Short mmCIF file of C-alpha atoms in Angstrom, two decimals:
data_model
loop_
_atom_site.label_atom_id
_atom_site.label_comp_id
_atom_site.label_asym_id
_atom_site.label_seq_id
_atom_site.Cartn_x
_atom_site.Cartn_y
_atom_site.Cartn_z
CA MET T 1 4.13 -3.91 14.19
CA HIS T 2 6.16 -3.34 17.35
CA PHE T 3 4.95 -4.57 20.76
CA VAL T 4 6.34 -4.14 24.27
CA VAL T 5 5.74 -6.76 26.97
CA MET T 6 6.46 -5.86 30.61
CA GLY T 7 7.19 -8.95 32.71
CA CYS T 8 9.04 -12.06 31.58
CA GLY T 9 7.30 -14.62 33.76
CA ARG T 10 5.73 -17.71 32.26
CA VAL T 11 2.91 -15.73 30.67
CA GLY T 12 4.96 -12.77 29.49
CA ALA T 13 7.53 -15.05 27.89
CA ALA T 14 4.79 -17.00 26.09
CA LEU T 15 3.16 -13.80 24.86
CA ALA T 16 6.43 -12.30 23.61
CA GLN T 17 7.38 -15.57 21.97
CA GLN T 18 4.04 -15.82 20.15
CA LEU T 19 4.12 -12.24 18.92
CA SER T 20 7.67 -12.75 17.66
CA SER T 21 6.73 -15.97 15.87
CA MET T 22 3.96 -14.05 14.07
CA GLY T 23 6.60 -11.77 12.60
CA HIS T 24 6.12 -8.77 14.88
CA SER T 25 8.93 -6.76 16.46
CA VAL T 26 8.94 -7.38 20.23
CA ALA T 27 10.77 -5.94 23.24
CA ILE T 28 10.29 -7.61 26.63
CA ILE T 29 11.11 -5.93 29.94
CA ASP T 30 11.97 -7.51 33.29
CA LYS T 31 13.88 -6.27 36.33
CA ASP T 32 15.56 -9.69 36.70
CA GLU T 33 17.91 -10.53 33.84
CA LYS T 34 17.64 -14.24 34.71
CA ALA T 35 13.94 -14.14 33.80
CA PHE T 36 14.85 -13.96 30.12
CA ARG T 37 16.00 -17.58 30.33
CA ARG T 38 12.33 -18.48 29.88
CA LEU T 39 12.54 -17.30 26.27
CA ARG T 40 13.34 -19.92 23.67
CA ASP T 41 16.58 -19.76 21.72
CA ASP T 42 14.68 -18.80 18.56
CA PHE T 43 13.23 -15.61 20.13
CA GLU T 44 14.15 -12.76 17.78
CA GLY T 45 13.01 -9.85 19.95
CA THR T 46 14.87 -7.52 22.30
CA THR T 47 15.31 -7.95 26.05
CA VAL T 48 15.52 -4.91 28.32
CA THR T 49 16.54 -5.20 31.98
CA GLY T 50 14.95 -2.71 34.37
CA LEU T 51 11.72 -1.50 35.93
CA GLY T 52 8.75 -1.42 33.58
CA PHE T 53 7.74 2.11 34.59
CA ASP T 54 11.23 3.64 34.28
CA ARG T 55 11.29 6.13 31.38
CA ARG T 56 14.76 5.07 30.31
CA VAL T 57 13.70 1.44 30.19
CA LEU T 58 10.49 2.24 28.32
CA ALA T 59 12.43 4.32 25.81
CA GLU T 60 15.00 1.57 25.29
CA ALA T 61 12.16 -0.87 24.63
CA GLY T 62 10.85 1.37 21.84
CA THR T 63 7.59 2.23 23.57
CA ASP T 64 7.31 5.44 21.54
CA ARG T 65 6.73 3.38 18.37
CA ALA T 66 4.74 0.54 19.92
CA ALA T 67 1.40 -0.52 18.48
CA GLY T 68 0.59 -2.27 21.76
CA PHE T 69 1.85 -2.60 25.33
CA ALA T 70 1.12 -5.54 27.65
CA ALA T 71 1.85 -5.33 31.40
CA VAL T 72 1.94 -8.89 32.74
CA SER T 73 4.26 -8.80 35.74
CA SER T 74 3.33 -10.39 39.08
CA GLY T 75 2.22 -7.12 40.71
CA ASP T 76 -0.91 -5.03 40.09
CA ASN T 77 0.80 -1.76 41.02
CA SER T 78 3.72 -2.31 38.65
CA ASN T 79 1.34 -3.32 35.88
CA ILE T 80 -0.92 -0.31 36.16
CA ILE T 81 1.92 2.23 36.54
CA SER T 82 3.76 0.90 33.50
CA ALA T 83 0.53 0.61 31.50
CA ARG T 84 -0.49 4.20 32.28
CA SER T 85 3.01 5.42 31.44
CA ALA T 86 2.83 3.71 28.06
CA ARG T 87 -0.54 5.26 27.31
CA GLN T 88 -0.07 8.76 28.73
CA LEU T 89 3.63 9.43 28.12
CA TYR T 90 4.09 7.58 24.85
CA GLY T 91 0.58 7.61 23.39
CA VAL T 92 0.37 3.84 22.89
CA ARG T 93 -3.21 3.26 21.73
CA THR T 94 -3.61 -0.38 22.76
CA VAL T 95 -2.58 -1.03 26.36
CA VAL T 96 -3.52 -4.16 28.32
CA ALA T 97 -2.75 -5.01 31.94
CA ARG T 98 -2.99 -8.27 33.85
CA ILE T 99 -4.91 -7.67 37.09
CA TYR T 100 -4.90 -9.87 40.18
CA ASP T 101 -7.45 -7.86 42.19
CA PRO T 102 -10.72 -7.79 40.18
CA ARG T 103 -11.98 -4.85 42.27
CA ARG T 104 -9.41 -2.64 40.57
CA ALA T 105 -10.36 -3.63 37.03
CA GLU T 106 -13.16 -1.08 36.56
CA VAL T 107 -10.95 1.75 37.83
CA TYR T 108 -8.21 0.87 35.36
CA GLU T 109 -10.69 0.53 32.48
CA ARG T 110 -11.85 4.08 33.22
CA LEU T 111 -8.24 5.20 32.89
CA GLY T 112 -8.16 3.74 29.40
CA VAL T 113 -6.30 0.54 30.27
CA ALA T 114 -7.94 -2.72 29.20
CA THR T 115 -7.64 -5.41 31.87
CA VAL T 116 -7.79 -9.20 32.01
CA PRO T 117 -8.43 -10.64 35.51
CA THR T 118 -5.93 -13.33 36.40
CA VAL T 119 -8.58 -15.93 37.29
CA ARG T 120 -9.62 -16.19 33.63
CA TRP T 121 -6.38 -15.02 32.05
CA THR T 122 -4.94 -16.86 29.07
CA THR T 123 -2.30 -15.91 26.54
CA ARG T 124 -4.98 -16.06 23.85
CA GLN T 125 -7.18 -13.54 25.67
CA MET T 126 -4.26 -11.14 25.99
CA MET T 127 -3.52 -11.53 22.28
CA ASP T 128 -7.17 -10.79 21.52
CA ARG T 129 -6.98 -7.51 23.44
CA LEU T 130 -3.50 -6.55 22.22
CA LEU T 131 -3.68 -7.09 18.46
CA PRO T 132 -5.73 -4.46 16.61
CA GLY T 133 -8.83 -5.85 14.95
CA SER T 134 -8.64 -9.23 16.63
CA SER T 135 -11.85 -10.62 18.08
CA GLN T 136 -12.79 -12.88 20.97
CA LEU T 137 -15.64 -15.38 20.68
CA GLU T 138 -18.43 -14.73 23.20
CA PHE T 139 -21.34 -16.79 21.92
CA GLN T 140 -22.47 -18.95 19.01
CA ASP T 141 -25.99 -20.25 18.46
CA VAL T 142 -26.61 -24.00 18.37
CA SER T 143 -26.73 -24.06 14.56
CA GLY T 144 -23.40 -22.23 14.32
CA SER T 145 -24.83 -19.67 11.91
CA VAL T 146 -24.63 -16.59 14.16
CA THR T 147 -21.67 -15.60 16.33
CA MET T 148 -21.13 -12.86 18.90
CA VAL T 149 -17.58 -11.59 19.24
CA THR T 150 -15.83 -8.84 21.17
CA SER T 151 -13.75 -6.82 18.75
CA GLY T 152 -11.31 -3.95 18.64
CA PHE T 153 -10.79 -1.84 15.51
CA ASP T 154 -8.39 0.28 13.49
CA ALA T 155 -8.09 3.90 14.66
CA SER T 156 -9.80 5.12 11.47
CA TRP T 157 -13.13 3.79 12.78
CA VAL T 158 -13.13 6.20 15.74
CA GLY T 159 -15.96 8.70 15.27
CA THR T 160 -18.02 6.43 13.02
CA PRO T 161 -21.74 6.35 13.90
CA ILE T 162 -22.74 2.92 15.21
CA THR T 163 -25.54 2.74 12.62
CA ALA T 164 -23.05 3.44 9.81
CA LEU T 165 -20.67 0.77 11.10
CA GLU T 166 -23.51 -1.75 11.18
CA GLY T 167 -24.41 -0.92 7.60
CA MET T 168 -20.85 -1.06 6.29
CA LEU T 169 -20.05 -4.38 7.97
CA THR T 170 -23.53 -5.95 7.80
CA VAL T 171 -23.46 -6.67 11.54
CA ARG T 172 -25.44 -5.73 14.62
CA VAL T 173 -23.78 -4.07 17.59
CA GLY T 174 -25.29 -5.83 20.61
CA PHE T 175 -23.66 -3.49 23.09
CA VAL T 176 -20.51 -1.44 23.64
CA THR T 177 -18.11 -1.62 26.59
CA ARG T 178 -16.85 1.91 27.23
CA LEU T 179 -14.63 2.86 30.17
CA GLY T 180 -15.43 -0.43 31.85
CA GLU T 181 -19.21 -0.14 31.53
CA GLY T 182 -21.55 -1.90 29.10
CA MET T 183 -24.08 0.25 27.24
CA LEU T 184 -26.71 -0.35 24.59
CA PRO T 185 -26.29 1.64 21.35
CA GLN T 186 -28.34 4.84 21.33
CA ALA T 187 -29.36 7.12 18.47
CA GLY T 188 -26.38 9.21 17.37
CA MET T 189 -23.86 7.09 19.28
CA ARG T 190 -20.39 6.99 17.72
CA VAL T 191 -17.38 4.72 18.15
CA GLN T 192 -14.87 6.10 20.65
CA ASP T 193 -11.20 5.31 21.18
CA GLY T 194 -10.89 2.42 23.64
CA ASP T 195 -14.36 0.99 22.99
CA LEU T 196 -14.93 -2.74 22.83
CA LEU T 197 -17.63 -3.64 20.31
CA HIS T 198 -19.79 -6.69 20.95
CA LEU T 199 -20.87 -7.71 17.45
CA LEU T 200 -23.45 -10.17 16.17
CA ILE T 201 -22.21 -11.58 12.86
CA GLU T 202 -23.16 -14.30 10.41
CA THR T 203 -20.46 -16.85 11.20
CA GLU T 204 -19.46 -17.30 7.56
CA ARG T 205 -18.60 -13.58 7.40
CA LEU T 206 -16.55 -13.49 10.61
CA HIS T 207 -13.10 -13.35 9.00
CA ALA T 208 -14.24 -10.78 6.43
CA VAL T 209 -15.56 -8.49 9.17
CA GLU T 210 -12.37 -8.91 11.23
CA SER T 211 -10.33 -7.94 8.17
CA MET T 212 -12.43 -4.81 7.53
CA LEU T 213 -12.11 -3.69 11.15
CA THR T 214 -8.36 -4.26 11.12
CA HIS T 215 -7.80 -2.04 8.10
CA THR T 216 -8.47 1.62 7.35
CA LYS T 217 -12.16 2.41 7.00
CA ASN T 218 -13.48 2.84 3.46
CA ILE T 219 -14.90 6.37 3.58
CA ASP T 220 -16.58 6.00 0.17
CA GLU T 221 -18.68 3.12 1.51
CA GLU T 222 -19.74 5.19 4.52
CA ASP T 223 -20.84 8.06 2.25
CA LYS T 224 -23.21 5.72 0.41
CA LEU T 225 -25.19 5.00 3.58
#
């Protein structure tokens, strides 16, 4: 998969480096060419000098074919403008922005841009939001037998009834974060693009469930329910 990272500070460089080491195609953008010195010599991605919301720069970075876009520069305004450009102009499905002002987070979530406040920001959290199907641990009971994770999903799951998803994956959906707001599953509720699913899973099945969510939904299994 191809990913675009906007901002080559300490965090952006680490994120781009990690994605590249996982075998993904990566383009990293920064207005200061000297910032790319933070990248290790073994970085195999592409560097693009310019503003992260400039169409020419975004095009050069291959945003039109990106599976994910991460805006991690030092400014909220630059991050949100570039993130919205990636989503609205290029149709990038998974867009994540680093946010310094937590009061803006809900507004950006409503615009379809996932956010990670800087006070609890880690490279791992950004990876969890950026990579399709990846999950983030929220809770595990004292025995370790049941785990709650926050999970994304492959686009093929959009439109699936929550009850059908629970049956196919043998999980329980505790709640759904949609447009920045948490909500309990209701009768007839379906998965929407941009949702974050908060799943209760038997811990021993965690990797199997992650794999199923990452890949195209098995329609035959849904028809059996």
